[in-house]
Amino acid sequence: MNYALDALWWRLVNPQLRDLASLLTAPALWQTGCELGVRTLLGDEGFRYLLDLDDDVNFRLPETVAHPLLGKYAEHLLAFWLQHAPHSRLLARNVQVFDEDNRSVGEFDLLSEMNGVVYHIELACKYFGAADGQPEKMVGLNVHDRLLNKISKLNQQLGLAQTPAGRKVLAEYGVNADAVKSVSVVRGMGFTVSGSLPAHDVYPVNAWVGKLVGDLDDDVFSGEKWFYRLPKTGFLAPARISGSLKMAAADLGDADGLIAEVVQRPDGAWHEVQRVMLRK
């Protein structure tokens, strides 16, 4: 699946709204069994609301949405949506949970009511690679960031609402733990040498996938192609850049990172058509 050719990425222009759209509509990188569905996140009017925001040339997201860390930036974006989407109400975010001995046992990322149902939402945006894509080998640009560790941690967080400490905190917010739905929003990409993930229960069939390479001599950089080195907070949505930002493979440098191959489209902008993880 070439995720970047979806019509949505041809349509949206505002960079932050493109990032938000990826949080709302992209497939999960791994399956938790309790994914928050796209229809629930968007609501009946959400897609039109997103497009209307993008069409408003004067619209700017609050400055507080920006953050140098990708995870926090994504969380700020999703919180903005839950606070302003027509069908949603943001109840709380980053709610610390402590046990009887005042030791931290976790945190609720987001608490939101959508269409009358209260959700405890855990958000994760991760980018992992392994030559063959086997889950036990998948690591991030920081090789200490491992897929299986993140899966374990997220599963622990998803059970927090039903622990005694979690139930107590929810009650303090006027929320009945028995009525709360704990759900995940998992986004990101997997990278392999072949550019496809193996058949495995961990991965959904439509997960976003890119190519894993070890240096700029790889065939993916051969020929007359143009690229864009993605900034750390630019991983979420397919890149859409001006021509002044594109560069040849020889100008990319050899530092680890994520790189988008871009082509020019009729709107004049350069759009991502493939993504590469360069990791030595």
Steps between C-alpha positions, in 0.01 A plus 500: 500500500640839403353704784621831351278467193179516702292795377495655848869591473442671166221704658638628833752786500546622860796300641358465851158397370668239282668368815166504681336316211760224528412455867132483413505281191826301465507127572659364814858377485416214736174353623393534863154348466339818628572754228293818494332495161540775243123554482485561874796737493365702208132492590229573245618856432870469578632451149316807373620695804862401426470612138335827601790576734745431219309726260514791746819684403492689831476189719790427731517235769585636846872553558476255791453215251863526389753288687855381417416139597293305249295316762400819680428678173269216395330506838443878476349456153263226611401697810417799278274279290323344796441847644363656180348228281120530476431160660764504772580645840846481657469412868865483607850416381824374656321383813751346741391191691655413839454200726431500874868562571503802269708317240428574134337204326429669169321780324185546295610668177157639415146476636232604256128467444396430140135462406412448865759227568802560724833376364837455663738546206861386487700652213821363347688619190795278420741430215675162512717309258653154457640329193224236491240687708465233768347670808772384741765669282321830438681800650487875451764750392601471864576127511394485866145585387351157431161405359433218745582724797258766372227242445541376858497852643194603301308189604579582861369854455183375334417299813551795732134604517404171662762506775393623847723807464368574151137461603554739790648768274220463246245543779669828594420618145140384534558204269364152569783258421249227407373721216841608368638354178879473501622532142820554306605734223818343362664674207836477325684295241695178473814481287653192339755427229224382266263785582228264622414353839476124553165336564471506879224536758670815630462696177180610325506433128476871417780627727714776349835361385828641368847374407784443745848583367847515651663766283448735207645246257176305509310469171212701644715812457612424144377682190362849463300526821434771755480466876416682821650418839210503743537700823425308819154651530431446128452123509122485536361586154633449147726794418378791287777757444603787277761439233758699694513225765559203271851362465698242308612181672859624511392797714312302766794435729553163664335547840229257607148622438185478291512618140211559260533455125297781343358575156332813368126492449267732305448724805868597472598346833731204546321201654636191674469176302728278710664513840837362604655434841875555481649315795858379519 
